[in-house]
XYZ file of C-alpha atoms in Angstrom:
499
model
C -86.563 -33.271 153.063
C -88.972 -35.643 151.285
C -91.682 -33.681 152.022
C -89.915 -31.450 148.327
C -89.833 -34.172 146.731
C -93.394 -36.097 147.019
C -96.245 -34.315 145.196
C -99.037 -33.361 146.812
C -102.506 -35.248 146.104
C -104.010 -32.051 144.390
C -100.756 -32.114 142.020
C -101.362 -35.583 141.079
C -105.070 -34.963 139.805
C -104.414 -31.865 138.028
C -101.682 -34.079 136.259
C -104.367 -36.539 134.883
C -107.325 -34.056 134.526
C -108.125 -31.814 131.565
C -108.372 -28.989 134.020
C -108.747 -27.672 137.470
C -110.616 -24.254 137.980
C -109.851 -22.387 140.857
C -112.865 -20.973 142.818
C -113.582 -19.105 145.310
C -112.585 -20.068 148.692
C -117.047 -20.554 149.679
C -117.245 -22.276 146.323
C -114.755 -24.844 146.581
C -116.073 -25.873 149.969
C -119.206 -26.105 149.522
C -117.840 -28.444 146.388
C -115.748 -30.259 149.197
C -119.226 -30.594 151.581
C -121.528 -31.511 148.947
C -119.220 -34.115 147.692
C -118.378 -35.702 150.704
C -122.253 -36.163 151.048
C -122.803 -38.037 148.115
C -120.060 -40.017 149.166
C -120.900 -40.807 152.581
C -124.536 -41.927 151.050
C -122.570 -44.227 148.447
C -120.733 -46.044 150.704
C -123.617 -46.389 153.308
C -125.395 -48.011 149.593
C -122.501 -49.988 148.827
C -122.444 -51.633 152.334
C -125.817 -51.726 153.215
C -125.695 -55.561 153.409
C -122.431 -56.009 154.790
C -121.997 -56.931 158.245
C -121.194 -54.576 161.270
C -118.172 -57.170 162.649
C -116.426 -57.099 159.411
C -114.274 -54.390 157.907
C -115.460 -53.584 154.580
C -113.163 -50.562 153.337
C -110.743 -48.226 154.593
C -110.454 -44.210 154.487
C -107.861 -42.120 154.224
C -109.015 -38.354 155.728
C -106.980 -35.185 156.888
C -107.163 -33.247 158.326
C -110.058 -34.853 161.049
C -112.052 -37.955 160.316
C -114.811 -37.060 157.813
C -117.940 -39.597 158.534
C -119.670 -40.416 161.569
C -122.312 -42.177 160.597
C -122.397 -45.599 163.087
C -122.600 -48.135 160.026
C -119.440 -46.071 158.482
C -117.512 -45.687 161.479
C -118.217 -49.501 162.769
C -117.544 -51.101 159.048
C -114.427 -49.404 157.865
C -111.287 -48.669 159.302
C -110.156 -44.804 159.119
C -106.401 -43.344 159.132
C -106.387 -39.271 159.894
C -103.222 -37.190 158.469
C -102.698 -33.883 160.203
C -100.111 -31.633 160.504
C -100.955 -30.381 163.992
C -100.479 -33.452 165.566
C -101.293 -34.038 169.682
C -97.707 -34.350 171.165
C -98.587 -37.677 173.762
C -95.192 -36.164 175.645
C -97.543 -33.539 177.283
C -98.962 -36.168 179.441
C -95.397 -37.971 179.834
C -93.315 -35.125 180.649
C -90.600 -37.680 182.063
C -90.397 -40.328 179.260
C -88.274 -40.307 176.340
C -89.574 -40.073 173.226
C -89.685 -43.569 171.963
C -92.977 -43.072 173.883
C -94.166 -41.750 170.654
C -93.242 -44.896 169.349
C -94.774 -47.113 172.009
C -98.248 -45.322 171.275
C -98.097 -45.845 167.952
C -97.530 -49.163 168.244
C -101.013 -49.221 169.767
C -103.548 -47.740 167.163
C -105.033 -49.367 165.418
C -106.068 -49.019 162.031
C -109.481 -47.682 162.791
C -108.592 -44.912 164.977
C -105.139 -43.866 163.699
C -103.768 -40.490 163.460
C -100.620 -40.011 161.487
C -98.193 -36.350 161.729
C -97.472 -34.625 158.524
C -94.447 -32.687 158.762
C -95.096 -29.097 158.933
C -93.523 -27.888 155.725
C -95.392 -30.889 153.911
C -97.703 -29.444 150.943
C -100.399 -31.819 152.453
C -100.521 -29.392 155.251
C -102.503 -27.128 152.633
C -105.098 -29.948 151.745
C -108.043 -31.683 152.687
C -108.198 -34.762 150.958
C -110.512 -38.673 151.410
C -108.936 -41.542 150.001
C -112.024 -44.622 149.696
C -110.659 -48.062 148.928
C -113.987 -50.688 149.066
C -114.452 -53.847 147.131
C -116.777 -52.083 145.032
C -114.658 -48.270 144.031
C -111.960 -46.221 144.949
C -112.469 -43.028 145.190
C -110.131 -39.414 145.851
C -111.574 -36.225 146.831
C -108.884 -33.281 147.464
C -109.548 -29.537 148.264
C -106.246 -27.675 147.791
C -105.632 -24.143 149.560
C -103.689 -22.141 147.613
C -101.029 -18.812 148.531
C -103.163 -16.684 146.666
C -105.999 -17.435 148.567
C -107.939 -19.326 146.044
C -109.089 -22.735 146.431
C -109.921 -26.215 144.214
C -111.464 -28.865 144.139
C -111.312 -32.049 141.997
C -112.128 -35.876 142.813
C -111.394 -39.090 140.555
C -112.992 -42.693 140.425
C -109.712 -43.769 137.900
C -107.779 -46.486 139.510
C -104.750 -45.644 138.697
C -105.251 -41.793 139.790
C -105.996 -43.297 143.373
C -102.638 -45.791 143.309
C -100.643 -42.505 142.530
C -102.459 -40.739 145.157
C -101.968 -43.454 147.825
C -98.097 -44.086 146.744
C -97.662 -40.532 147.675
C -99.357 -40.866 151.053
C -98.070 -44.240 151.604
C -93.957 -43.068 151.098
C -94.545 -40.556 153.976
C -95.760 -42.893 156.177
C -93.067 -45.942 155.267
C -90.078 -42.485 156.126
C -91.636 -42.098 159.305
C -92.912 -45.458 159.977
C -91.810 -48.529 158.113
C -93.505 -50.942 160.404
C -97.560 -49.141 160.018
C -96.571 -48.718 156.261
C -96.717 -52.239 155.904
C -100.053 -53.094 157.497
C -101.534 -50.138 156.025
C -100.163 -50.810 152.741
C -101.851 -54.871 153.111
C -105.031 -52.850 153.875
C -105.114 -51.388 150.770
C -103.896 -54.299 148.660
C -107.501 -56.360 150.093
C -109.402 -53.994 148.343
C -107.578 -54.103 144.283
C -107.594 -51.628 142.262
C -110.665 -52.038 139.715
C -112.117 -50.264 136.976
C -114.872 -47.693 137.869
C -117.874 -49.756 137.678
C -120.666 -47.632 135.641
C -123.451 -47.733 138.023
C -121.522 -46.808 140.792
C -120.571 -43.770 138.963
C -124.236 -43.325 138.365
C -125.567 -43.398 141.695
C -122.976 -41.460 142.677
C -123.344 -38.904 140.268
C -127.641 -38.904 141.491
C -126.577 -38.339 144.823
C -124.194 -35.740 143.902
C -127.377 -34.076 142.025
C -129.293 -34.681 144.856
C -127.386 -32.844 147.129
C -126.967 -29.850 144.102
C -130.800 -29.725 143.907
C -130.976 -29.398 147.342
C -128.568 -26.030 147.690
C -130.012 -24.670 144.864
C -133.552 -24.913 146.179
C -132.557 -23.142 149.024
C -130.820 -20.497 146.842
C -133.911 -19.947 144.811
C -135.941 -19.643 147.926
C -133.449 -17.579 149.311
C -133.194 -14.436 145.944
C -135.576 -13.124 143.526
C -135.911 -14.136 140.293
C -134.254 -10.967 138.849
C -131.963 -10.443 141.966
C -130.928 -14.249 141.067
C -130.113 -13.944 137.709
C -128.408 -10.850 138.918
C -125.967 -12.259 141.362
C -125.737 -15.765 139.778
C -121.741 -15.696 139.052
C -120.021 -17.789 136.101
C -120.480 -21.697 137.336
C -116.988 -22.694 138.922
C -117.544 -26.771 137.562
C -116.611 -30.021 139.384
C -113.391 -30.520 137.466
C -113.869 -34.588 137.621
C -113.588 -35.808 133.683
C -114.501 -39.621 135.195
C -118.057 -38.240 135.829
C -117.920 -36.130 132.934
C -120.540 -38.444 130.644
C -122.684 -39.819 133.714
C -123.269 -36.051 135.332
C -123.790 -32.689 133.536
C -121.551 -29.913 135.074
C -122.900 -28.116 137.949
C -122.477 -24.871 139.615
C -121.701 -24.813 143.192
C -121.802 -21.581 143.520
C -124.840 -21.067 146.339
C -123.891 -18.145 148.249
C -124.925 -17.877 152.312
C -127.343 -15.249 152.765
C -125.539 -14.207 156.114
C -121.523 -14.156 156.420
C -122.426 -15.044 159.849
C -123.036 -18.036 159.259
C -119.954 -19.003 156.839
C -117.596 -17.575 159.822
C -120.260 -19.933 162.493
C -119.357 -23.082 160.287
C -115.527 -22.355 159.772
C -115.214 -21.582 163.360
C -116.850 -25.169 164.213
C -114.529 -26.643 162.373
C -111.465 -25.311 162.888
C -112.217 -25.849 167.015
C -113.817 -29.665 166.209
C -110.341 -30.766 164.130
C -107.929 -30.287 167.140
C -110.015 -31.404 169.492
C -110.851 -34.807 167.475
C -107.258 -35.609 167.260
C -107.018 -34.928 171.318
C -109.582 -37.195 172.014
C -108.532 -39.801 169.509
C -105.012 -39.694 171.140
C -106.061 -39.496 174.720
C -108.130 -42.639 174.462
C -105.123 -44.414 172.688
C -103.401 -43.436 175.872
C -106.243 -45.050 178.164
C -105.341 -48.131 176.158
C -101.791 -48.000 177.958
C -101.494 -50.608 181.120
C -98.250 -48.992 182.758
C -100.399 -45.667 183.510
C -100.839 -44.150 187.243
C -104.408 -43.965 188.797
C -104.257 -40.623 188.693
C -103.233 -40.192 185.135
C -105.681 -42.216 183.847
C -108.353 -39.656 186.135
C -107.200 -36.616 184.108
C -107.140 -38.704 180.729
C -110.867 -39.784 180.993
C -112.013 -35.775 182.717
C -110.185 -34.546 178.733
C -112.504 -37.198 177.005
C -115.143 -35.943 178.112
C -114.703 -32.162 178.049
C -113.509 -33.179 174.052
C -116.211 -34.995 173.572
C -118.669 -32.917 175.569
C -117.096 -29.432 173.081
C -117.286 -31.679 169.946
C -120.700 -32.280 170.362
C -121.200 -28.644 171.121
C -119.425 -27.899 167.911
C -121.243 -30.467 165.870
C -124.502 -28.542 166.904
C -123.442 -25.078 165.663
C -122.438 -26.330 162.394
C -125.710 -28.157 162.009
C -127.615 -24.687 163.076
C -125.439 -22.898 160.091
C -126.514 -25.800 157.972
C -129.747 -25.216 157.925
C -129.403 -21.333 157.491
C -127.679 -22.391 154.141
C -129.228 -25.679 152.681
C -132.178 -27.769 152.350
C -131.197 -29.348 155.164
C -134.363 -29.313 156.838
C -135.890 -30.979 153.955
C -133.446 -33.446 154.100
C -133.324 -34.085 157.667
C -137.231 -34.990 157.875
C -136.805 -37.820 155.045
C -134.557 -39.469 157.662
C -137.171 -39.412 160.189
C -137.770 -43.116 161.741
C -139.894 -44.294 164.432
C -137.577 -45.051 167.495
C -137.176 -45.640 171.396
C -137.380 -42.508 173.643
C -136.540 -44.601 176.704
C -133.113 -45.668 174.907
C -132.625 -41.957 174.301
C -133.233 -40.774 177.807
C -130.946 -43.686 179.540
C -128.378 -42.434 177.492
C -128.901 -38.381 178.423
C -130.208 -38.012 181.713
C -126.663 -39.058 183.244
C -125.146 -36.398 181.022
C -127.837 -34.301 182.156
C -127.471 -35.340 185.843
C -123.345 -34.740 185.349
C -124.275 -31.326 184.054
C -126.349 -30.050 186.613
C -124.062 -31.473 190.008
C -121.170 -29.117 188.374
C -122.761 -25.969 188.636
C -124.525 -27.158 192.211
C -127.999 -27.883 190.570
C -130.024 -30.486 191.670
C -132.418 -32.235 188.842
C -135.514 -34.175 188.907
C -136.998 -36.392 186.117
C -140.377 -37.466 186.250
C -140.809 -40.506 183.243
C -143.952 -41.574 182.684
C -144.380 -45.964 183.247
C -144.226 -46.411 179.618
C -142.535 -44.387 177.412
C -144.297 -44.516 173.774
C -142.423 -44.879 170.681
C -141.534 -40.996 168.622
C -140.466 -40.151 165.084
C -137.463 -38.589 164.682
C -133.821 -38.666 164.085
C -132.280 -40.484 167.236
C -128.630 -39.543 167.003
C -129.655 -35.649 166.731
C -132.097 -35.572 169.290
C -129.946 -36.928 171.275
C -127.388 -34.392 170.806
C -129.760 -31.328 170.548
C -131.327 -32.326 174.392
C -128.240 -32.547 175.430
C -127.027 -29.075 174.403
C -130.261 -27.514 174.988
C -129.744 -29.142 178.853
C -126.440 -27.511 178.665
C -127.326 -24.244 177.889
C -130.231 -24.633 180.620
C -128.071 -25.446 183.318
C -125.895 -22.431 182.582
C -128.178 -20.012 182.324
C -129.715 -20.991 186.436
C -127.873 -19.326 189.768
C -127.003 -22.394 192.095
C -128.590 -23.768 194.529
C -132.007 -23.988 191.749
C -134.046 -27.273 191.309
C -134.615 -28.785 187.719
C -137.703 -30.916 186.723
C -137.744 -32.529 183.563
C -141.779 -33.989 183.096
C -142.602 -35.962 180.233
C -146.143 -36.296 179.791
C -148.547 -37.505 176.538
C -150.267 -34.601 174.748
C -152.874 -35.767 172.223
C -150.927 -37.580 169.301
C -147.641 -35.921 170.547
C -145.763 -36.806 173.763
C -144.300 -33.255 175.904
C -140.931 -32.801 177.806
C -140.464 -29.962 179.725
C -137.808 -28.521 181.757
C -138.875 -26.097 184.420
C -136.421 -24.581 186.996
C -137.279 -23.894 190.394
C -135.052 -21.283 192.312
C -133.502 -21.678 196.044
C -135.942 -24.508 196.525
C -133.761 -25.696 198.939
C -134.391 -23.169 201.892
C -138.865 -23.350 201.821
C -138.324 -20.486 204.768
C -137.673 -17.977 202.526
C -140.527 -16.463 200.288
C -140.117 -16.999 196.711
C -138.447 -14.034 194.501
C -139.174 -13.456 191.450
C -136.879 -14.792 188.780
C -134.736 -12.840 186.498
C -134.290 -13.375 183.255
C -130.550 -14.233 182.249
C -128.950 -11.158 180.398
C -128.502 -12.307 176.269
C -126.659 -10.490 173.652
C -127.230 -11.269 169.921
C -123.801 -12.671 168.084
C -124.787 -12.516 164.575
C -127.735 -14.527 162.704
C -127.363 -17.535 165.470
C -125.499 -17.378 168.718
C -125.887 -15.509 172.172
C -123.304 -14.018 174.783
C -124.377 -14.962 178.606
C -121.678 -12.127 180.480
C -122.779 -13.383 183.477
C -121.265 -16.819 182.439
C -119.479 -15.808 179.575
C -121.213 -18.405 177.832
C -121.556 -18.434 173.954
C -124.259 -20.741 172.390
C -127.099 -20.848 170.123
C -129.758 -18.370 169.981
C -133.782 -19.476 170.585
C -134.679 -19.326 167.090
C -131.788 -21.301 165.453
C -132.533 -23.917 168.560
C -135.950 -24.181 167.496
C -134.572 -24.486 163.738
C -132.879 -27.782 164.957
C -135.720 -29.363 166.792
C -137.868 -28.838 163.472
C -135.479 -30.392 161.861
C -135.799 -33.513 163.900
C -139.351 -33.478 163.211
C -140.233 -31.688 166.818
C -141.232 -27.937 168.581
C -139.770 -26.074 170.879
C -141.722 -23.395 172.492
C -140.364 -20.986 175.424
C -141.983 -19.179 178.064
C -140.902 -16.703 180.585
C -143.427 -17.572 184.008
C -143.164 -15.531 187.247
C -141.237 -17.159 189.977
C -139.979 -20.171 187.508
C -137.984 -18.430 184.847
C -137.289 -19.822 181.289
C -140.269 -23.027 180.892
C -138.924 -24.845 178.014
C -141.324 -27.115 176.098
C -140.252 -29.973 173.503
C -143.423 -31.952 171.656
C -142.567 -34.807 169.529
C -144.976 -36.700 167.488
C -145.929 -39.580 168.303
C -146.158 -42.609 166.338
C -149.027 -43.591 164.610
C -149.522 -46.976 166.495
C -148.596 -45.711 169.666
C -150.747 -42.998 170.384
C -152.358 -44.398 173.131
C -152.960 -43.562 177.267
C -150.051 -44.478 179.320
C -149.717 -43.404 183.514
C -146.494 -41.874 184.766
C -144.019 -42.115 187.561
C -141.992 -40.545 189.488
């Protein structure tokens, strides 16, 4: 029963820390989120010259993989503990189960996912391990019986060798053979003494992202209701950072428990589904699989990957109800390719409409200009606002999807066109889909029994990418829905379009 015996990663900070206050559950995790910002923008520092084809670090997450950033996810190799674990004998009823073993055999370090035995205190934590040339780094948030929660992180070298010894003699019990090339992975990158300006930046982006929340906070409550409602700051027990970074309060409150209950719902449905996908394409690795296996393998990819996405979008909507995101979002505004954009969506879009028996038309004009925004969230806000389109239309109706320039900003629309198919019959008007408010920022479809995000938290995200969307109800046509991006400055020029 080693699970008794090995101390969890929470135990082994509070051993070598001064002290570790416990906060409040919304405290704590916004400690946890802010954190893993600062860290996400300190590696993404630390390896901005390092090349893509090279592996440059390795991560240690549970209980889902924690960055997604391309750069991140391309240049170091990530390991995900979790004690809810996708059994790969659900799609093998018939095999034994050394066919556990014959899967692991095939992950690689990049895309593991390791079991933690159910009883195991880990089970209780959410923790990132870092190992790079330049720092290690541990961040844990502990759950605890009484309902309170921690959080504490450490740059000390030898806090992070007692951390990974722990995680490391669960893994050589269960699997001697992965042990030992995890445990070479983590002897590349030696154990070094925090260097100061690391801790610095580090502790500037961790400011950064404090500023931020506060901001919003102060925008959010009056000066007297602030002082008011301001509770006792709940610090960053970290005595590493202790010199480099005053103590902070984490303590911004959401104005909405809507939205709290939005975000832990996205995240408790994106974790299991992660490991499902991450398992199922393991499985598509497999050579000795049926055709038709291999069918129903790549139809749960995509509904995983089609939901995360979906997920991924609600917790960005809560986001912005609760931070500066916004703010921050703009700064990472960049000049990029809509036509790269569009190849990319219109066969999800395409896929989307020929399973509810829609047909779609896209009109492109013969040279698409070049936008400002944020590519990978465009992307994924289109392609949830398509979603939630396509839903929301009776089959048999006609899409068309026209972009078109409009002064310095270039216009996509989506129009729907009902029973198109039959021109014999005279056109009816169209009838609004029946929506009922959930909370601050979702809607209930009973027709469909659809749940998704409301107009106004939809239109949150496109401003957030630097973009409008406007909505209009037109006899005969139903919901018009109108996206303008801006243009960029050097291509705002005349261009003809196509069909």
């Amino acid at each position: 029963m080693y699970e008794w015996i090995l101390p969890s990663l929470s135990e082994i900070l509070a051993e070598n820390q001064s002290s570790v206050a416990e906060c409040s559950p919304s405290k704590a995790e916004r400690q946890w989120r802010v954190s893993l910002a600062a860290t996400e923008h300190l590696l993404l520092n630390t390896l901005a010259g390092a090349s893509v084809d090279t592996t440059q670090g390795l991560v240690l997450a549970a209980p889902a993989p924690l960055f997604s950033q391309p750069k991140l996810t391309q240049s170091l190799q990530t390991v995900t503990f979790t004690a809810r674990p996708f059994n790969p004998l659900a799609l093998m009823p018939f095999q034994m189960p050394d066919a556990i073993a014959s899967v692991n055999e095939e992950i690689a370090p990049h895309e593991s996912v390791l079991p933690l035995l159910p009883a195991d205190p880990l089970g209780a934590e959410q923790f990132c391990l870092v190992f790079t040339d330049k720092f290690r780094l541990v961040l844990v948030l502990t759950t605890h019986k009484n309902g309170k929660k921690t959080f504490s992180f450490s740059f000390e070298p030898e806090v992070v060798q007692q951390a990974w010894r722990s995680l490391g003699a669960r893994v050589m019990l269960a699997n001697p053979e992965f042990f030992a090339r995890l445990d070479a992975l983590v002897e590349q990158h030696s154990p070094v003494a925090p260097d100061c300006r690391i801790m610095i930046q580090f502790s500037q982006l961790l400011l950064q992202e404090l500023t931020e929340a506060e901001e919003t906070k102060d925008s959010l409550l009056g000066t007297e209701d602030k002082e008011d409602k301001e509770n006792k700051p709940c610090p960053i027990p970290n005595t590493s950072l202790r010199d480099a970074a005053p103590t902070t309060s984490l303590s911004a409150q959401s104005p909405n428990p809507d939205v709290e209950l939005l975000q832990a719902f996205a995240h408790e449905v994106r974790t299991p589904l992660t490991t499902i996908r991450t398992m199922t394409r393991l499985l598509l690795k497999r050579r000795d699989l049926d055709a038709s296996v291999i069918n129903r393998l790549k139809i749960i990819d995509h509904e995983c990957t089609e939901q995360i996405d979906r997920m991924e979008l609600l917790f960005k909507a809560a986001e912005l109800e609760t931070t500066a995101s916004t703010k921050s979002s703009k700064t990472q505004l960049t000049p990029m390719s809509l036509d790269q954009v569009l190849q990319q969506s219109i066969p999800r879009w395409e896929q989307a409409a020929h399973r509810r028996n829609l047909t779609l038309n896209v009109i492109l004009p013969q040279q698409l200009p070049t936008v400002v925004s944020n590519p990978i969230m465009l992307d994924q806000v289109l392609t949830g606002l398509m979603e939630n389109f396509t839903r929301s239309l009776p089959a048999g109706s006609h899409i068309q999807v026209q972009v078109i320039p409009a002064g310095d900003q270039l216009k996509l629309q989506l129009s729907p066109q009902f029973g198109c198919r039959d021109s014999s019959k005279a056109a009816i008007p169209a009838t609004p889909p029946i929506r009922k408010a959930l909370g601050q920022l979702l809607m209930f479809q009973p027709e469909t029994g659809t749940i998704s995000l409301n107009i106004a938290a939809t239109k949150h995200l496109f401003q957030a990418i630097g973009g409008k969307l406007i909505v209009r109800q037109r006899p005969h046509y139903g919901e018009v829905l109108t996206i303008f991006l801006p243009l960029e400055v050097s291509n705002k020029h005349q261009f003809g379009a196509k069909a």
